[in-house]
CSV table of C-alpha atoms in Angstrom, one decimal:
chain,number,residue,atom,x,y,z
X,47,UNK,CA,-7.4,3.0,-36.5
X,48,UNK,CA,-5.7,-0.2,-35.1
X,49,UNK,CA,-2.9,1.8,-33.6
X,50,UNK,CA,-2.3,5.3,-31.8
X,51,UNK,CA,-0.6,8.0,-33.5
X,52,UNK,CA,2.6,9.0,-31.2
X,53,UNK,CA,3.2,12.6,-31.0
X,54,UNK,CA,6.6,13.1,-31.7
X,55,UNK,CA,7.6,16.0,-34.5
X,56,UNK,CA,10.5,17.9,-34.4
X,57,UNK,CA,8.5,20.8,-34.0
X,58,UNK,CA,6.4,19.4,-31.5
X,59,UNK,CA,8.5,19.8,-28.3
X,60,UNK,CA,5.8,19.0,-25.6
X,61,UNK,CA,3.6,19.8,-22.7
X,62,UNK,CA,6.0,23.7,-22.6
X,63,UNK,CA,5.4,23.9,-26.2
X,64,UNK,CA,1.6,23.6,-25.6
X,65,UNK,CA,1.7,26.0,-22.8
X,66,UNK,CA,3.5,28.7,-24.6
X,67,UNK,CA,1.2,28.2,-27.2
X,68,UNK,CA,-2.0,28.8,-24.9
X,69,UNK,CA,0.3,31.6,-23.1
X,70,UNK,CA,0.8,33.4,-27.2
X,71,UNK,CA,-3.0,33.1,-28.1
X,72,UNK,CA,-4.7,34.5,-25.0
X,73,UNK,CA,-1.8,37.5,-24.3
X,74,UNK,CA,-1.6,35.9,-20.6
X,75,UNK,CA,1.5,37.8,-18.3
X,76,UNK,CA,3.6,35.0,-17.9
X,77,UNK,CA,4.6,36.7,-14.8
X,78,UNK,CA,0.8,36.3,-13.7
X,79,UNK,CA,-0.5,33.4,-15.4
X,80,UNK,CA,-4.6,32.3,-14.3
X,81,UNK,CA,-3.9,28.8,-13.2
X,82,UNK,CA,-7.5,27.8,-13.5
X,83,UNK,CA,-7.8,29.3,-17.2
X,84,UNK,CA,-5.0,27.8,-18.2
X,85,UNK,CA,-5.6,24.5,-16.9
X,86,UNK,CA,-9.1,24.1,-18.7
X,87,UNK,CA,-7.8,25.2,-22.0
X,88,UNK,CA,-4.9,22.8,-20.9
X,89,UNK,CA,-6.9,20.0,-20.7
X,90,UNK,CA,-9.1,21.0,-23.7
X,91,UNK,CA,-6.5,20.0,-26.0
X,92,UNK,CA,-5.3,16.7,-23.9
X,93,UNK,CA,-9.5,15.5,-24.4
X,94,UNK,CA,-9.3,16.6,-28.1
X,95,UNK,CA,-5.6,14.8,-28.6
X,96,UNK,CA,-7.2,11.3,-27.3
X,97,UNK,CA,-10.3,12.0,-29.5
X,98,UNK,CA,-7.9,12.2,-32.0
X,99,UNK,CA,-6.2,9.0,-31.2
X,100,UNK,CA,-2.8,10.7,-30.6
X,101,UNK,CA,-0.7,8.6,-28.3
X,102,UNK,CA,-0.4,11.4,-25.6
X,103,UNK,CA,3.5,11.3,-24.4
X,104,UNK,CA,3.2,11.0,-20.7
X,105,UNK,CA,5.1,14.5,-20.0
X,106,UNK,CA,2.2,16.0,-21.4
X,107,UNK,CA,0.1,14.1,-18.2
X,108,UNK,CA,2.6,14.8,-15.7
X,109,UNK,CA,2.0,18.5,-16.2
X,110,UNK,CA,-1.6,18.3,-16.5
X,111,UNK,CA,-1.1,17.2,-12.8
X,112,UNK,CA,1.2,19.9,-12.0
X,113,UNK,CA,-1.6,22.0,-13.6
X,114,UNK,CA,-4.2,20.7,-11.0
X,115,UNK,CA,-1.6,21.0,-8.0
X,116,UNK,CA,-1.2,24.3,-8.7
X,117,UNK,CA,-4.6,25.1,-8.9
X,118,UNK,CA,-5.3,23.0,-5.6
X,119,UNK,CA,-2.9,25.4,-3.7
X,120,UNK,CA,-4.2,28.5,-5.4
X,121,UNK,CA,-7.8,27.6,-4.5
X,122,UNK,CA,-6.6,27.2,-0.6
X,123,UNK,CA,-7.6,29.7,1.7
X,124,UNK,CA,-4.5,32.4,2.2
X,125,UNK,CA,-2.8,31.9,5.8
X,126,UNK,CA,-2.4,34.9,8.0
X,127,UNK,CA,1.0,36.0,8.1
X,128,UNK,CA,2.5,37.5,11.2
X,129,UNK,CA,3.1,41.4,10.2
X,130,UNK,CA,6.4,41.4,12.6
X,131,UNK,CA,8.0,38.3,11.2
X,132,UNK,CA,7.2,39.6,7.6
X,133,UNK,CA,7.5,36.2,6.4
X,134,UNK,CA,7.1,35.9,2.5
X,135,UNK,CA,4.7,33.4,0.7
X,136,UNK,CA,6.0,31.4,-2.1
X,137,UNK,CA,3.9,32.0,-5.2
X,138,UNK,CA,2.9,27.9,-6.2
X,139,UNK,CA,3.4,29.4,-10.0
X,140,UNK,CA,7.1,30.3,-9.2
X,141,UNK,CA,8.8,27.1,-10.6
X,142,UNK,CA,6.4,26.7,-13.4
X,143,UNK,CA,6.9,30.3,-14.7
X,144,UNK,CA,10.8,30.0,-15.0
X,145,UNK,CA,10.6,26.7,-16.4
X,146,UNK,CA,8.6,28.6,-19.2
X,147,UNK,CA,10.9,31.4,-19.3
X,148,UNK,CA,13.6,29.6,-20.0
X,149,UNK,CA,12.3,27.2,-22.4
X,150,UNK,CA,10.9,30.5,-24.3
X,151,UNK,CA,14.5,31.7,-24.4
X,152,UNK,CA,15.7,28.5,-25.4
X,153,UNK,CA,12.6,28.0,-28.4
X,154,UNK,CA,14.1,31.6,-29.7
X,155,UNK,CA,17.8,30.7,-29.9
X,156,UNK,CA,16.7,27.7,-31.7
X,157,UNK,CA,14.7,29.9,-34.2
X,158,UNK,CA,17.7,32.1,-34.8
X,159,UNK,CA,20.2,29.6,-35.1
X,160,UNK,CA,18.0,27.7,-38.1
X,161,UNK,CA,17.6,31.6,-39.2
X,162,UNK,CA,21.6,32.0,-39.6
X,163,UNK,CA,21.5,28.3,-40.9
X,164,UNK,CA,19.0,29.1,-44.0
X,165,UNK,CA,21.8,32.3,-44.7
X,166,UNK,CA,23.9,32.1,-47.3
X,167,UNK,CA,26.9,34.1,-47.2
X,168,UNK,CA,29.3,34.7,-50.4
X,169,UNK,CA,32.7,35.4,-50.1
X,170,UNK,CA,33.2,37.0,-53.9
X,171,UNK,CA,30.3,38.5,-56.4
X,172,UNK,CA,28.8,36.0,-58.1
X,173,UNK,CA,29.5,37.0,-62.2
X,174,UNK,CA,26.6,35.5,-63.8
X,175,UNK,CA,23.8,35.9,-61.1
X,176,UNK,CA,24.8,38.0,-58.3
X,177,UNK,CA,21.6,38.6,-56.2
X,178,UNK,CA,20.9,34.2,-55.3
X,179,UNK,CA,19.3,34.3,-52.3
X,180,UNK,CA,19.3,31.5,-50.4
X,181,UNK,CA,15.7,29.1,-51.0
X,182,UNK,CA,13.4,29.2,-47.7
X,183,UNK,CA,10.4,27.5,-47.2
X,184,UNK,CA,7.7,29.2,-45.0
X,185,UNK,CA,7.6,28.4,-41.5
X,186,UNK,CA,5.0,25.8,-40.9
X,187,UNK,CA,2.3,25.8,-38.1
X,188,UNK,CA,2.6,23.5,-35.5
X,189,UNK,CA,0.3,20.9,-33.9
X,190,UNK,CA,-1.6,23.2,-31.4
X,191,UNK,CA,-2.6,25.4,-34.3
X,192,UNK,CA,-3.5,22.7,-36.0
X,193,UNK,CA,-5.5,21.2,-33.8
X,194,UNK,CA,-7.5,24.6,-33.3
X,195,UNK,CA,-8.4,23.9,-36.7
X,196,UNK,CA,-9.9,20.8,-36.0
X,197,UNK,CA,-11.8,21.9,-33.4
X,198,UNK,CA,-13.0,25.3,-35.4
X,199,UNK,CA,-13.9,23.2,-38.7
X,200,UNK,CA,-16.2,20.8,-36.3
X,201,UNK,CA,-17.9,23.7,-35.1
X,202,UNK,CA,-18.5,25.1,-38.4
X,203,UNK,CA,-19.6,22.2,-39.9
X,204,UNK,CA,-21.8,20.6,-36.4
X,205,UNK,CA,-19.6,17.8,-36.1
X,206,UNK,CA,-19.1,18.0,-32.8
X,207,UNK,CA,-19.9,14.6,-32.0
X,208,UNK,CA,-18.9,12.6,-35.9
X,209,UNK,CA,-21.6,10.2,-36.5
X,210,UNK,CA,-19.5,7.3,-37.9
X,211,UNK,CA,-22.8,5.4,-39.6
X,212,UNK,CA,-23.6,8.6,-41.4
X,213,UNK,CA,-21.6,7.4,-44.4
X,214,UNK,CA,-20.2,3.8,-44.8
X,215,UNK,CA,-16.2,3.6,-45.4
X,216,UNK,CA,-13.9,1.4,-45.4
X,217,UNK,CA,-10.8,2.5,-43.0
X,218,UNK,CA,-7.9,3.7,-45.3
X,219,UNK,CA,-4.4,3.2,-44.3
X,220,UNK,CA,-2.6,6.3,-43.3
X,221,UNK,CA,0.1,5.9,-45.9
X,222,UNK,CA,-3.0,5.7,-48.7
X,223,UNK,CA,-4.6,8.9,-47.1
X,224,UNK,CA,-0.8,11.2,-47.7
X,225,UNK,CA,-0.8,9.9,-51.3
X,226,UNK,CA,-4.4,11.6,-51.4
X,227,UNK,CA,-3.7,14.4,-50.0
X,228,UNK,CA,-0.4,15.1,-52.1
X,229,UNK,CA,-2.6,13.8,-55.1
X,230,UNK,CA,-5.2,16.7,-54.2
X,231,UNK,CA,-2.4,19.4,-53.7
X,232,UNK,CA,-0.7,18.3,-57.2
X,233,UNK,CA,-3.9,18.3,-58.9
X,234,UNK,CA,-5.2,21.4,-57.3
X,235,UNK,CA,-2.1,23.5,-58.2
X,236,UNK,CA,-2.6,26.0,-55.7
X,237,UNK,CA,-2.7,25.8,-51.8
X,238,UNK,CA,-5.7,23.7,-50.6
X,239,UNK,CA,-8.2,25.0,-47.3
X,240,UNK,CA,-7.5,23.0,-44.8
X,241,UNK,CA,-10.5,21.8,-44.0
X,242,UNK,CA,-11.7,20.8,-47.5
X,243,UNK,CA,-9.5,17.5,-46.6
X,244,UNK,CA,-12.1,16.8,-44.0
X,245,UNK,CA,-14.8,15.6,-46.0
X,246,UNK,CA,-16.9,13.3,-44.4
X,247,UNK,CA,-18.7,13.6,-40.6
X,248,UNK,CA,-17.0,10.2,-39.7
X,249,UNK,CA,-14.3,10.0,-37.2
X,250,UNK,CA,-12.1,7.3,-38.8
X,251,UNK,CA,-11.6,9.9,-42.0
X,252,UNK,CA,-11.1,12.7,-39.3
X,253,UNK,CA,-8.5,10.9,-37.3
X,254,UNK,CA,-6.8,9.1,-40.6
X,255,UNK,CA,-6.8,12.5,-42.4
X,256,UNK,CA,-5.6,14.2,-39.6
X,257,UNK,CA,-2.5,11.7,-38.6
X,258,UNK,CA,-1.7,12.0,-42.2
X,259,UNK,CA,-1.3,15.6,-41.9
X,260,UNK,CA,1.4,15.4,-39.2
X,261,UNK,CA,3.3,12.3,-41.4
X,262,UNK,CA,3.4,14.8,-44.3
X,263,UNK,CA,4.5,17.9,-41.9
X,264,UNK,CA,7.2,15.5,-40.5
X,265,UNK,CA,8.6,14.3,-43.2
X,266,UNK,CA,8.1,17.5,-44.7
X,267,UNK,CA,6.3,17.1,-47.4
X,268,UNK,CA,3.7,20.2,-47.1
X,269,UNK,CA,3.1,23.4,-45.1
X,270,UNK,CA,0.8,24.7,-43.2
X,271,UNK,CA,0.3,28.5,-44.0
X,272,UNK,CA,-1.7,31.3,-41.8
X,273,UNK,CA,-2.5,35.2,-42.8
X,274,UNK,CA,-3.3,35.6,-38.9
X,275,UNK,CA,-4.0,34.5,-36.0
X,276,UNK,CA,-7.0,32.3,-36.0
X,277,UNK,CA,-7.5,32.5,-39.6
X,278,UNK,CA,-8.0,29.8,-42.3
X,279,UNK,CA,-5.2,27.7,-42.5
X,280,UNK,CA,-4.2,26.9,-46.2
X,281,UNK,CA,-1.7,23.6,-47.2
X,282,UNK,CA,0.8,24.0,-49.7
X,283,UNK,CA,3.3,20.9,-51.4
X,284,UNK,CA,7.2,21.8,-50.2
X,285,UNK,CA,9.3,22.7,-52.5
X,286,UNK,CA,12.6,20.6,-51.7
């Protein structure tokens, strides 16, 4: 791809996002969080996000520092503390907790604002259908999920490392690769595996596929659908 993807989906809020997301999927106490596990799952998806060619925004590296200066003062040997001045220690993950907390109360008032939003309330019975319900779509995954995805598909299929002379292709524009994939979805008529789109063990197809997956999600043109966590993640056309 001539130029970087830039990360920027509605749904896609940043480097808190990403953390809450890694906070969700391994049940970590927020009020206890493992610095060090956190920061190498953190920086797990920052490698896979530049081996995707995703322009990484640079709030997402300014925490990954944070990450590592937390760590740092974790990792430092604990100072002895005079009993009689009972002096109390400032936890390092103090700030970075309540930054989450908050952003995790903010995230749900969001959700239930675009809940009461989808509602549709009728001020008389309706005389020819009076149980319309207002038309919701299903809540699509978002990038971190997605990007699980990648990395589970590559394992299942030992494309860890895409050999891109394995098959000889010409580089498709992004825009050609959405019309494919909606192509696919039409002609399938039913939701579409996820990674059935990833066809080839090349990277160019991987990233192009990929970057047109999260032009279709923003422009909302499909969903992403999930039974459970860490399940197979099925595609579906919207509806609107």
């Amino acid at each position: 791809m001539s130029q970087k993807y830039e990360v920027k989906l509605e749904t896609f809020e940043g480097p808190l996002d990403l953390l809450l997301h890694l906070v969700n999927r391994y049940e970590i106490d927020i009020y206890d969080i493992p610095v060090a596990t956190i920061t190498e799952q953190y920086m797990n998806y920052i490698h896979q996000m530049k081996s995707l060619e995703l322009n990484i925004a640079s709030e997402y590296l300014v925490m990954a520092s944070t990450l590592l200066a937390i760590k740092s003062q974790m990792l430092l040997p604990t100072q002895e503390v005079d009993e009689i001045e009972d002096e109390f220690e400032e936890d390092p993950r103090e700030e970075l907790v309540q930054k989450l907390l908050e952003y995790q109360k903010y995230k749900q008032a969001a959700v239930e604002l675009k809940q009461k939003e989808n509602q549709t309330i009728y001020t008389r019975p309706l005389k020819h259908n009076p149980k319309v319900e207002p038309k919701t779509e299903p809540d699509s995954l978002d990038l971190y999920d997605m990007l699980d995805a990648v990395q589970q598909m590559l394992e299942r299929k030992k494309w860890n490392e895409p050999l891109t002379s394995t098959i000889e292709r010409t580089e498709i524009p992004v825009e050609e690769r959405m019309d494919q994939i909606l192509q696919q979805l039409t002609d399938t008529k039913t939701d579409l595996l996820f990674e059935d789109l990833f066809e080839y063990p090349n990277k160019s197809h991987i990233v192009v596929t990929f970057v047109a997956l999260l032009e279709l999600l923003k422009n909302r043109l499909i969903y992403c659908k999930q039974a459970k966590h860490f399940g197979a993640i099925y595609l579906r056309k919207s509806t609107e």
